[in-house]
Coordinates of C-alpha atoms and ligand atoms in Angstrom, one line a residue:
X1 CA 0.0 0.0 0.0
X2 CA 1.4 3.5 -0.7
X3 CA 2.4 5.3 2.4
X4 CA 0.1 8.2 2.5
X5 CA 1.7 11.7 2.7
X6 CA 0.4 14.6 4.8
X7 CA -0.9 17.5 2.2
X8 CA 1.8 20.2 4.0
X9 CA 5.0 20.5 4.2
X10 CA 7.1 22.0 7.1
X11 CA 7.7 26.3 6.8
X12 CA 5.1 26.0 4.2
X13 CA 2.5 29.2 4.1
X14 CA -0.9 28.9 3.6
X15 CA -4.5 30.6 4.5
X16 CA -6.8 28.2 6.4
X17 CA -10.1 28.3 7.5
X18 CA -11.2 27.3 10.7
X19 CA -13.8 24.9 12.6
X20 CA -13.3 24.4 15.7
X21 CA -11.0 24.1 18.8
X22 CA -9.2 21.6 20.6
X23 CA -9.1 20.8 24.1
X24 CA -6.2 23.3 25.1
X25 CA -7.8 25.9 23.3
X26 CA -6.2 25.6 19.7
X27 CA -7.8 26.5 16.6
X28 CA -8.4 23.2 14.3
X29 CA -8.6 24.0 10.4
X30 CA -8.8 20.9 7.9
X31 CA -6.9 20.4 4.7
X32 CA -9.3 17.5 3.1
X33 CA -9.2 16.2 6.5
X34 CA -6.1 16.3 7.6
X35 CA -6.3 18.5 10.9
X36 CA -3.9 21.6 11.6
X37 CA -3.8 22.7 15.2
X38 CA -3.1 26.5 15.3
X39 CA -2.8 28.1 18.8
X40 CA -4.3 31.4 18.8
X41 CA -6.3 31.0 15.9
X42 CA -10.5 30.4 16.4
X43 CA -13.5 29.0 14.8
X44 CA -14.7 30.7 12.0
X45 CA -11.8 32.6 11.4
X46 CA -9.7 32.3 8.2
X47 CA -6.1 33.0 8.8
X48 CA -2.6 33.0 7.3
X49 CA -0.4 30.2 8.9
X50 CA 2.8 28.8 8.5
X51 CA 3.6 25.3 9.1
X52 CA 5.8 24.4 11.8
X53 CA 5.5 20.8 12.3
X54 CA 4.3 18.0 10.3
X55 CA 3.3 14.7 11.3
X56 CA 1.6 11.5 9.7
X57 CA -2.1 12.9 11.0
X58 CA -1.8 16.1 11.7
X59 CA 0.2 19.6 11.8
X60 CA 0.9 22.4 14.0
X61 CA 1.0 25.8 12.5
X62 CA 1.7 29.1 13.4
X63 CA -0.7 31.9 13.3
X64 CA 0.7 34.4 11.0
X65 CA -2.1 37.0 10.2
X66 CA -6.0 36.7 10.7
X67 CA -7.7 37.5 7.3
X68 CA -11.0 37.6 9.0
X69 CA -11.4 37.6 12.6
X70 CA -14.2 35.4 14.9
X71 CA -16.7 38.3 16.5
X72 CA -15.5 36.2 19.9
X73 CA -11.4 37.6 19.1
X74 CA -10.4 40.1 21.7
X75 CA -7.2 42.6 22.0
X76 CA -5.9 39.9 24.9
X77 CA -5.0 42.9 27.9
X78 CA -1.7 41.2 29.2
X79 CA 1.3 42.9 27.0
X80 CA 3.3 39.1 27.6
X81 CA 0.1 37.2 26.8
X82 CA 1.9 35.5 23.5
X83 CA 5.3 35.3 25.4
X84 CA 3.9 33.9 28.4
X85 CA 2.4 29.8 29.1
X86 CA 0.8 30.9 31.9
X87 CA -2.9 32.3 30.2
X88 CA -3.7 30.0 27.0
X89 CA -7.0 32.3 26.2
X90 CA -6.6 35.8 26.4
X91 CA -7.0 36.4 22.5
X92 CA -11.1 34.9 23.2
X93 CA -14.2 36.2 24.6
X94 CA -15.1 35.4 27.9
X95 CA -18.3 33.9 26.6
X96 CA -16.2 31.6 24.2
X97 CA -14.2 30.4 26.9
X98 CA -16.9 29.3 29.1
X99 CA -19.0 27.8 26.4
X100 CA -15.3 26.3 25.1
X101 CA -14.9 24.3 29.1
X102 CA -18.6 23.1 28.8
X103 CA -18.1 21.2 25.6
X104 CA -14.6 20.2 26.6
X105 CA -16.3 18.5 29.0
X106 CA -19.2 16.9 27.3
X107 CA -16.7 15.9 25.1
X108 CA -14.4 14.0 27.4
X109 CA -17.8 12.3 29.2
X110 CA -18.7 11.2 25.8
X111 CA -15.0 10.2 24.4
X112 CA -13.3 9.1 27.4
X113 CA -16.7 7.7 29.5
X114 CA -18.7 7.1 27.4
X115 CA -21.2 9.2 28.9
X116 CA -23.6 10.5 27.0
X117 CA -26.6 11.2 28.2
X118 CA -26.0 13.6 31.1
X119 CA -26.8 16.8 31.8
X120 CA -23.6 19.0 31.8
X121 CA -25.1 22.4 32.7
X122 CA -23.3 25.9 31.3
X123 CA -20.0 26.7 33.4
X124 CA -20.5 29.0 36.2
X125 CA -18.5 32.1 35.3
X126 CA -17.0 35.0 36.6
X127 CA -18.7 38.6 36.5
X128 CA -14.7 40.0 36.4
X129 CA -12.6 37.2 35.2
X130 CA -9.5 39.0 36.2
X131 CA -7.3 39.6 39.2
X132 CA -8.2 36.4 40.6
X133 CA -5.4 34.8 41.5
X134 CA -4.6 34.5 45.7
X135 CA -1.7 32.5 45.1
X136 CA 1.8 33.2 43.2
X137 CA 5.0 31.2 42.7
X138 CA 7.8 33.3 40.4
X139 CA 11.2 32.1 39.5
X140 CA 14.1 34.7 40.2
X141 CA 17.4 35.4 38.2
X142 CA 19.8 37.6 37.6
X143 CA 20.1 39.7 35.0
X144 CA 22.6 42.3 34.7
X145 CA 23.7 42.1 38.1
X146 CA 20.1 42.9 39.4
X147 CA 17.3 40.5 40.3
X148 CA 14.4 40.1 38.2
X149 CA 11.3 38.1 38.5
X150 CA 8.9 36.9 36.0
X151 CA 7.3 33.7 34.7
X152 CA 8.6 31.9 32.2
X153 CA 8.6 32.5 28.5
X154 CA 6.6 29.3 27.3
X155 CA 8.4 25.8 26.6
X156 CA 11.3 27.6 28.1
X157 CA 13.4 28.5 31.5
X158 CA 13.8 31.8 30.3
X159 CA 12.3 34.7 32.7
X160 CA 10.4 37.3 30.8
X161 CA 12.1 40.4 31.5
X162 CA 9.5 43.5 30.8
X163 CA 6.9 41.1 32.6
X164 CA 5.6 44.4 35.7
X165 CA 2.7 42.4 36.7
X166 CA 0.3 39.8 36.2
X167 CA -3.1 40.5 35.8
X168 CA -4.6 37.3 36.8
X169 CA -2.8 37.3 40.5
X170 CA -4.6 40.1 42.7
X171 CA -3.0 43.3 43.2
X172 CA -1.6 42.3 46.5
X173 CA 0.5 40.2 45.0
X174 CA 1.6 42.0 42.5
X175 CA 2.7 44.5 44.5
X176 CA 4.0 42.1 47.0
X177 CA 6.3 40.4 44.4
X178 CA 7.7 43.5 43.6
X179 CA 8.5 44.3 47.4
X180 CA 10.2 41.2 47.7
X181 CA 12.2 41.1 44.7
X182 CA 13.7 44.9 45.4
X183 CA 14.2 44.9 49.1
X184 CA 16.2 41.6 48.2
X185 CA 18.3 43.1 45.3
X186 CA 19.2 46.2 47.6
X187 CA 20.5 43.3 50.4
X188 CA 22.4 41.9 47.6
X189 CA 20.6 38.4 47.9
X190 CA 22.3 36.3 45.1
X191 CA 19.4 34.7 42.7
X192 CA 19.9 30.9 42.2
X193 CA 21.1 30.1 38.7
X194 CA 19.3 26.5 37.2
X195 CA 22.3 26.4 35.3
X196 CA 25.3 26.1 37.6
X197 CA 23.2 25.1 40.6
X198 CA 25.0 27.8 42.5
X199 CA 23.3 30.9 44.4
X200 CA 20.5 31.2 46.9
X201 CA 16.9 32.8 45.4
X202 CA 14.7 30.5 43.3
X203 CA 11.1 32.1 44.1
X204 CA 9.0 34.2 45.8
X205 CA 5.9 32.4 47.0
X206 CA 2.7 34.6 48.2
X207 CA -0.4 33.5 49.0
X208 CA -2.5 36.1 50.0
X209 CA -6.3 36.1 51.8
X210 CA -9.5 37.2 50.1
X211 CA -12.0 38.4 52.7
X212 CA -8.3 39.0 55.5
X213 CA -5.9 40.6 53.1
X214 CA -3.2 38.2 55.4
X215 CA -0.2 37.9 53.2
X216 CA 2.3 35.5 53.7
X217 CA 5.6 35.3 52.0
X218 CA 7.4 32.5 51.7
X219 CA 11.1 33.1 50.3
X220 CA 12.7 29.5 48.5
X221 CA 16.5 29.1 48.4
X222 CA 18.6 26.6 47.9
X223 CA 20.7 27.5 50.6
X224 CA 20.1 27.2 54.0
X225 CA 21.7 30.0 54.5
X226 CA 19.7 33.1 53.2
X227 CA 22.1 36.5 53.8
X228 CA 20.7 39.5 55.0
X229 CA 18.1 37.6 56.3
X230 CA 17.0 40.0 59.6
X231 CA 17.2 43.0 57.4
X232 CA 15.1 41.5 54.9
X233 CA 12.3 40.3 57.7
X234 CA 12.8 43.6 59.0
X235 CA 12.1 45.6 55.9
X236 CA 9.0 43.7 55.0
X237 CA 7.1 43.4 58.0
X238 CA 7.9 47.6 59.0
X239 CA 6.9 48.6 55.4
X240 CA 3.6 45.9 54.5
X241 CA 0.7 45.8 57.2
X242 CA -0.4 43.0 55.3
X243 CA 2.5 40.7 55.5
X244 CA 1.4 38.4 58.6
X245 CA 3.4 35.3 57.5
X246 CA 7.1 35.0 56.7
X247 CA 8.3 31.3 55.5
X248 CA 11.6 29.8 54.3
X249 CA 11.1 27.3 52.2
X250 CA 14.6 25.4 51.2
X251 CA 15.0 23.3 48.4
X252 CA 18.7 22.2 47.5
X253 CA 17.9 19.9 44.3
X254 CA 18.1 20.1 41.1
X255 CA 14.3 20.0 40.1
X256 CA 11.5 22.0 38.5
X257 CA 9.3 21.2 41.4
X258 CA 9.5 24.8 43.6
X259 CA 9.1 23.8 47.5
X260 CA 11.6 21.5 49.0
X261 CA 11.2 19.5 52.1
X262 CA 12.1 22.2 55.0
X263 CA 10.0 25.2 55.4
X264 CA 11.2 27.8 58.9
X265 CA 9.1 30.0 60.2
X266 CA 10.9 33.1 60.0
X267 CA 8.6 35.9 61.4
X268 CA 5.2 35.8 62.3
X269 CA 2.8 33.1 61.9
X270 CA 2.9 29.2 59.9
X271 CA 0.0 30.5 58.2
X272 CA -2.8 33.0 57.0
X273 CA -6.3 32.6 57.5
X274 CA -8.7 33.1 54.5
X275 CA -12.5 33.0 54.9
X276 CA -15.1 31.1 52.7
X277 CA -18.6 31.7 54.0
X278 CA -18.9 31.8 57.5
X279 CA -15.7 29.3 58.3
X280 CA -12.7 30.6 58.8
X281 CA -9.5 28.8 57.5
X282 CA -5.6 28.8 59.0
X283 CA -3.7 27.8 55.9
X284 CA -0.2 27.2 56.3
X285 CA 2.7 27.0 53.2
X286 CA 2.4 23.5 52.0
X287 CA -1.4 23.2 52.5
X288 CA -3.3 23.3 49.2
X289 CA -6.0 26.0 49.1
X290 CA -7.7 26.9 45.9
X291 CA -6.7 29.7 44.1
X292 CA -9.8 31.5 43.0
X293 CA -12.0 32.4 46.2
X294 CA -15.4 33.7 44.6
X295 CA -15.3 30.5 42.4
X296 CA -14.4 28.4 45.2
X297 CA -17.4 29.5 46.9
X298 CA -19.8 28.8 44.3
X299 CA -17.9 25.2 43.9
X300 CA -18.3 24.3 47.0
X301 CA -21.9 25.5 47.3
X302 CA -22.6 23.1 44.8
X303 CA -20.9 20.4 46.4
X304 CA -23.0 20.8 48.9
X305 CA -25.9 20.6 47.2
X306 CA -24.9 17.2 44.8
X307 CA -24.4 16.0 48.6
X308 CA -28.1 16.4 50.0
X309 CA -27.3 16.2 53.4
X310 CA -30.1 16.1 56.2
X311 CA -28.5 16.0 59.4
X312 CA -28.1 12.0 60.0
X313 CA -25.6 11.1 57.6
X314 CA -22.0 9.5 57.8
X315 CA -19.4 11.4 55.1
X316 CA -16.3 10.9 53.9
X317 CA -14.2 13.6 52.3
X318 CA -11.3 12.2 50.8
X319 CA -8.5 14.4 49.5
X320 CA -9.6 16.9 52.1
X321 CA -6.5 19.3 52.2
X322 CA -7.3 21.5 54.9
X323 CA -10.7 20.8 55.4
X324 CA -12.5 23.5 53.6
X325 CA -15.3 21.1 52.1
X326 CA -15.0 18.6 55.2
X327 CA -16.5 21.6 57.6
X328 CA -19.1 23.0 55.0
X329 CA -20.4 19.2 55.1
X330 CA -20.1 18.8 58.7
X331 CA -22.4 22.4 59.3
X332 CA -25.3 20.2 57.8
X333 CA -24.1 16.2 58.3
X334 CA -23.9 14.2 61.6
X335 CA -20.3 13.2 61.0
X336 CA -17.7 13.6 58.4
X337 CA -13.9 12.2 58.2
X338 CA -11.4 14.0 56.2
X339 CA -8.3 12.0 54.7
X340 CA -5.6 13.9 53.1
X341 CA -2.0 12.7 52.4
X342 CA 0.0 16.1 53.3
X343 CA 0.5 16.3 57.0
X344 CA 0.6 20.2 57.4
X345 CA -2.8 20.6 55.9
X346 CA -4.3 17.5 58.2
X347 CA -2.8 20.1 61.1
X348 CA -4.6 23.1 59.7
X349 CA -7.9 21.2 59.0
X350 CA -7.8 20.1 62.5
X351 CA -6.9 23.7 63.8
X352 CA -10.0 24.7 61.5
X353 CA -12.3 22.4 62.7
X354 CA -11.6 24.0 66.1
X355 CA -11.5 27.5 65.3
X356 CA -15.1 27.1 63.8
X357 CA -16.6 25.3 66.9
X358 CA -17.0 22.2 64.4
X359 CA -16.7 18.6 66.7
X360 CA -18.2 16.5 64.4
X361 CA -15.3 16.5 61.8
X362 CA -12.1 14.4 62.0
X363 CA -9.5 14.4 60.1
X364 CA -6.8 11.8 59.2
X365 CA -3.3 11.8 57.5
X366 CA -2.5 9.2 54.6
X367 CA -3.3 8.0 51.3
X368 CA -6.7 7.8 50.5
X369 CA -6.5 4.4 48.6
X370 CA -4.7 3.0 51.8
X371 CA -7.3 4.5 54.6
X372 CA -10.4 4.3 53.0
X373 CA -10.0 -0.1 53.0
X374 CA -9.0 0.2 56.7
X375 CA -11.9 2.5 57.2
X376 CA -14.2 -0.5 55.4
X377 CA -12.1 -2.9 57.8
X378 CA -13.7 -0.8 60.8
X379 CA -17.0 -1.0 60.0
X380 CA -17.5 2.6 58.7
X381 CA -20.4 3.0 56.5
X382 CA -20.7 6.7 55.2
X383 CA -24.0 7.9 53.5
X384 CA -21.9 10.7 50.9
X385 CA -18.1 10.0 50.0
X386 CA -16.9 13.4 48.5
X387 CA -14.0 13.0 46.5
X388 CA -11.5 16.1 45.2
X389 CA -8.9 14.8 43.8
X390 CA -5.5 16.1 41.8
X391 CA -5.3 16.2 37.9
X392 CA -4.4 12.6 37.6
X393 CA -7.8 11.8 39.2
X394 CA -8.6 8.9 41.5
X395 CA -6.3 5.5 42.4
X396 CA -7.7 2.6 41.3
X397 CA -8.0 1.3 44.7
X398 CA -9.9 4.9 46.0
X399 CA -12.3 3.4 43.5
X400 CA -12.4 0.2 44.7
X401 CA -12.6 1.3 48.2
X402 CA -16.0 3.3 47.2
X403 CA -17.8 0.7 45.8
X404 CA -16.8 -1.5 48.6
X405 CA -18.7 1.5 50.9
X406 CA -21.7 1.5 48.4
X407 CA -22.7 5.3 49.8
X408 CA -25.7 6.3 48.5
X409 CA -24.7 9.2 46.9
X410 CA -20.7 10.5 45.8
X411 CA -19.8 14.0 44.4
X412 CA -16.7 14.1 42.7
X413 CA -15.0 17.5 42.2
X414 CA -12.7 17.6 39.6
X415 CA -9.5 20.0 38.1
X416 CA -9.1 17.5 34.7
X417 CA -12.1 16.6 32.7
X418 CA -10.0 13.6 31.2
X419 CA -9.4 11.4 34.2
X420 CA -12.7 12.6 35.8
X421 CA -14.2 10.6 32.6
X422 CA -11.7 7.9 33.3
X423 CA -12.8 7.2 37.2
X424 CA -16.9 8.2 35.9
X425 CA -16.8 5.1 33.6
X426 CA -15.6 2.7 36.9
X427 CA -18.1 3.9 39.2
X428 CA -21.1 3.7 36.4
X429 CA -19.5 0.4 36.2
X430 CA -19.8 -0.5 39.9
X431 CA -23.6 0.3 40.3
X432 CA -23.6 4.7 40.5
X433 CA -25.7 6.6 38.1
X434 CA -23.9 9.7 37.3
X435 CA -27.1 12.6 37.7
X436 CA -25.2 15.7 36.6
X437 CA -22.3 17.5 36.3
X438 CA -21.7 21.7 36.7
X439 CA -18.5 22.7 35.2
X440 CA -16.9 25.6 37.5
X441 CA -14.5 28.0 35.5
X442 CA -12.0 28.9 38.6
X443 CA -9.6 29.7 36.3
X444 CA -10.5 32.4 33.7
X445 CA -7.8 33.2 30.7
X446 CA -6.7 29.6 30.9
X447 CA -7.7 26.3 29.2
X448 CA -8.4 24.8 32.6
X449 CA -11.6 23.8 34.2
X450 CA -13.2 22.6 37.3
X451 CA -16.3 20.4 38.1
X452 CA -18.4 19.0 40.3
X453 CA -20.4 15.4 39.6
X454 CA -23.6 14.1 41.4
X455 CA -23.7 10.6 41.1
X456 CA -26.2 8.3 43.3
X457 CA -26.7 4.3 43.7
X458 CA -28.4 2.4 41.4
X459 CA -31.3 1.0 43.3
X460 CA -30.7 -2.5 41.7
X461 CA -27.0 -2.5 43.2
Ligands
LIG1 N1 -10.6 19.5 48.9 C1 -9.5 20.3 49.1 C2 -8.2 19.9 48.5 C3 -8.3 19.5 47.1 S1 -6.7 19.4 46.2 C4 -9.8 21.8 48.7 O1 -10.8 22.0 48.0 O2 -9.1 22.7 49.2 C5 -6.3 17.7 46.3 C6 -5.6 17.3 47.6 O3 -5.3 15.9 47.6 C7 -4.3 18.0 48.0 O4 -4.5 18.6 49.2 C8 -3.3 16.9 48.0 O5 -2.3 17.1 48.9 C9 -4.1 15.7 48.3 N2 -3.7 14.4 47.9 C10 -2.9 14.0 46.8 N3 -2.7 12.7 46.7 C11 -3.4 12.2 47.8 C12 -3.6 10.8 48.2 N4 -3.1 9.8 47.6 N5 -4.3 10.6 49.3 C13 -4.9 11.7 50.0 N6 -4.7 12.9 49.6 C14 -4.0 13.2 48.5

């Protein structure tokens, strides 16, 4: 059989139109078929593009010019927005991008699930999907002998230099960043340098609370040693009201991943408190907390209600971090039990718990596939397993340790639509009935989105 040959060839130009857009937010155009996947580019919109790579099924091309532009297209605000990985969907409509995350989930229910027949309601937006951001972790360098902070020009290590702010983080933090990096460069902190593994600065952490404004600052090195260190505390705690928190985090390996093992206290509080309803939360560095606090609300609302929760039942809430959906449920359950598998955030759930008067809520340390069997092997029974899991979803064994429960009802809250679909399929298969699902978008600008699932128990099971 002849070997069939893609219809472009590499650094060849050529106007396409196009139809639609893949899951990251890439515009698809068709050459007899054959798909080209052009970031930047939208539906409906025919473009000049060049061709950067070509493989047996499909292409990648770069946008070159739009010819006619999609109504949806926007001037994107950020001036390192095409520079930048951090935002994939800046250049759409706000409206596009939430109507965009509901069909990439339908989609994955349907291709990865099989799940067809679901109601998957329209993402809950935001009225100002901008400035959202509590949290921020920027790489430091030097750069003619000053330091310089800024995220990382895409597919790259490379800082972008003219990048002032961000305007997805919240102004605090901005500002804060900023504060950091010059009080630090007028102490002479060395940055770290990736490429010699020598210096001390890697990044500036902040997280920084909605409804408090408590900032906390949490300065990675890879030394233990961080110079200057008093005048630095000094400076930032005389100068920012706000800064209640400040950390060292040390990480001596060569990695990508940002926090090492040790974390000091070095001035103030182990953590910030935040406030989502009427509970109050102490998180401290390592603890997970969402990012996006108005969405986070309206996520865990929902939650709530996919729970249905009367007063009498038993809940589990596995992957509880620090217990922000464990002590919503426990308000209106008669007991829940949080698992989570970082120990800091088991301390501030319990902490939480307490702060809020809550005593029927307790919370455990460990992997949720391990504890879940030995809570089986007890004799707990819960009513409602909650489940939030990270992007790679569920462990086969959480899974199995569900079904072995046979709750009458779970609510899985998701970050990845894929392995959501994945873990769906296995409980549909073990007797739940999945009733709905209500995509959350708690993270405008970029191709990522949240939801929450109502499943219940088949009554045949
Ligand atoms: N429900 C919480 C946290 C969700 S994020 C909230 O909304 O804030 C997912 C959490 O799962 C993180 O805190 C992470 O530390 C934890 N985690 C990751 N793997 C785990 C495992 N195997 N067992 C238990 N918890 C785990």
């Amino acid at each position: 059989m002849e070997k069939q040959k893609a219809p472009v060839q590499k650094n060849e130009m050529l106007t396409l139109t196009f139809e639609d857009l893949t899951h990251e937010g890439d515009g698809v155009g068709k050459l007899n078929g054959y798909p080209i996947f052009v970031p930047y580019a939208l539906p409906d919109e025919q473009a000049k593009v060049k061709i950067i790579k070509v493989k047996k099924n499909f292409a990648i091309g770069k946008l070159i010019e739009v010819e006619h532009a999609s109504p949806n297209r926007v001037e994107p605000p950020c001036n390192v927005y095409y520079q930048c990985g951090g935002c994939q969907l800046q250049h759409m409509s706000y409206t596009m991008q939430i109507d965009m995350k509901r069909t990439q989930v339908t989609n994955s229910l349907k291709k990865i699930g099989h799940i067809d027949n679901v109601p998957v309601h329209p993402t809950i937006g935001m009225d100002d999907p901008w400035r959202y951001r509590n949290k921020v972790q920027i790489p430091v360098a030097a750069k003619n002998g000053e330091l310089i902070t800024g995220f990382y020009r895409k597919r790259s290590h490379d800082i972008i230099e003219d990048m002032d702010r961000c305007i997805i983080n919240s102004e605090v933090n901005d500002r804060m960043v900023e504060a950091v990096r010059s009080i630090a460069d007028r102490l002479g902190i060395p940055a770290y340098d990736e490429k010699s593994h020598r210096g001390v600065l890697r990044h500036i952490m902040l997280r920084t609370g909605e409804m408090t404004n408590e900032t906390m600052i949490v300065i990675v090195t890879r030394t233990n040693e961080l110079p200057n260190k008093k005048a630095l505390i000094q400076e930032l705690k005389d100068t920012y009201p706000n800064v209640k928190s400040i950390m060292q985090n040390i990480n001596s390996q060569r990695t990508n991943v940002i926090l090492g093992k040790e974390t000091k206290l070095l001035w103030g509080d182990a953590y910030i408190h935040d406030k989502i309803g009427d509970l109050t939360f102490a998180i401290s560095a390592k603890s997970f907390y969402q990012v996006n606090p108005p969405q986070t609300k309206k996520l865990y609302d929902k939650a709530l209600e996919y729970a249905q929760l009367t007063g009498k039942e038993t809940v589990i809430d596995a992957y509880c971090g620090i217990g922000t959906i464990s002590l919503s449920l426990a308000q209106q359950a008669k007991k829940v039990y949080g698992v989570e598998i970082v120990p800091e955030a088991i301390a501030d759930a319990k902490e939480n718990a307490k702060r809020n008067h809550i005593d029927n809520a307790e919370f455990f340390v460990g992997q949720a596939e391990k504890v879940m069997p030995w809570w089986t092997a007890q004799g707990l029974q819960p009513d409602v397993i909650v489940v939030d899991p990270p992007r790679k979803g569920c462990d086969e064994a959480l899974l199995e340790a569900m079904l072995a429960m046979k709750p009458e009802r779970i609510v899985y809250v998701s970050c990845n639509p894929s392995t959501l679909a994945r873990d769906l399929r296995i409980l549909e298969d073990g007797g739940y009935e999945t009733k709905q699902v209500q995509p959350v978008d708690m993270f405008p600008q970029t191709n990522h989105v949240e939801c929450v699932v109502e499943l219940v128990r088949k009554l045949s099971n």
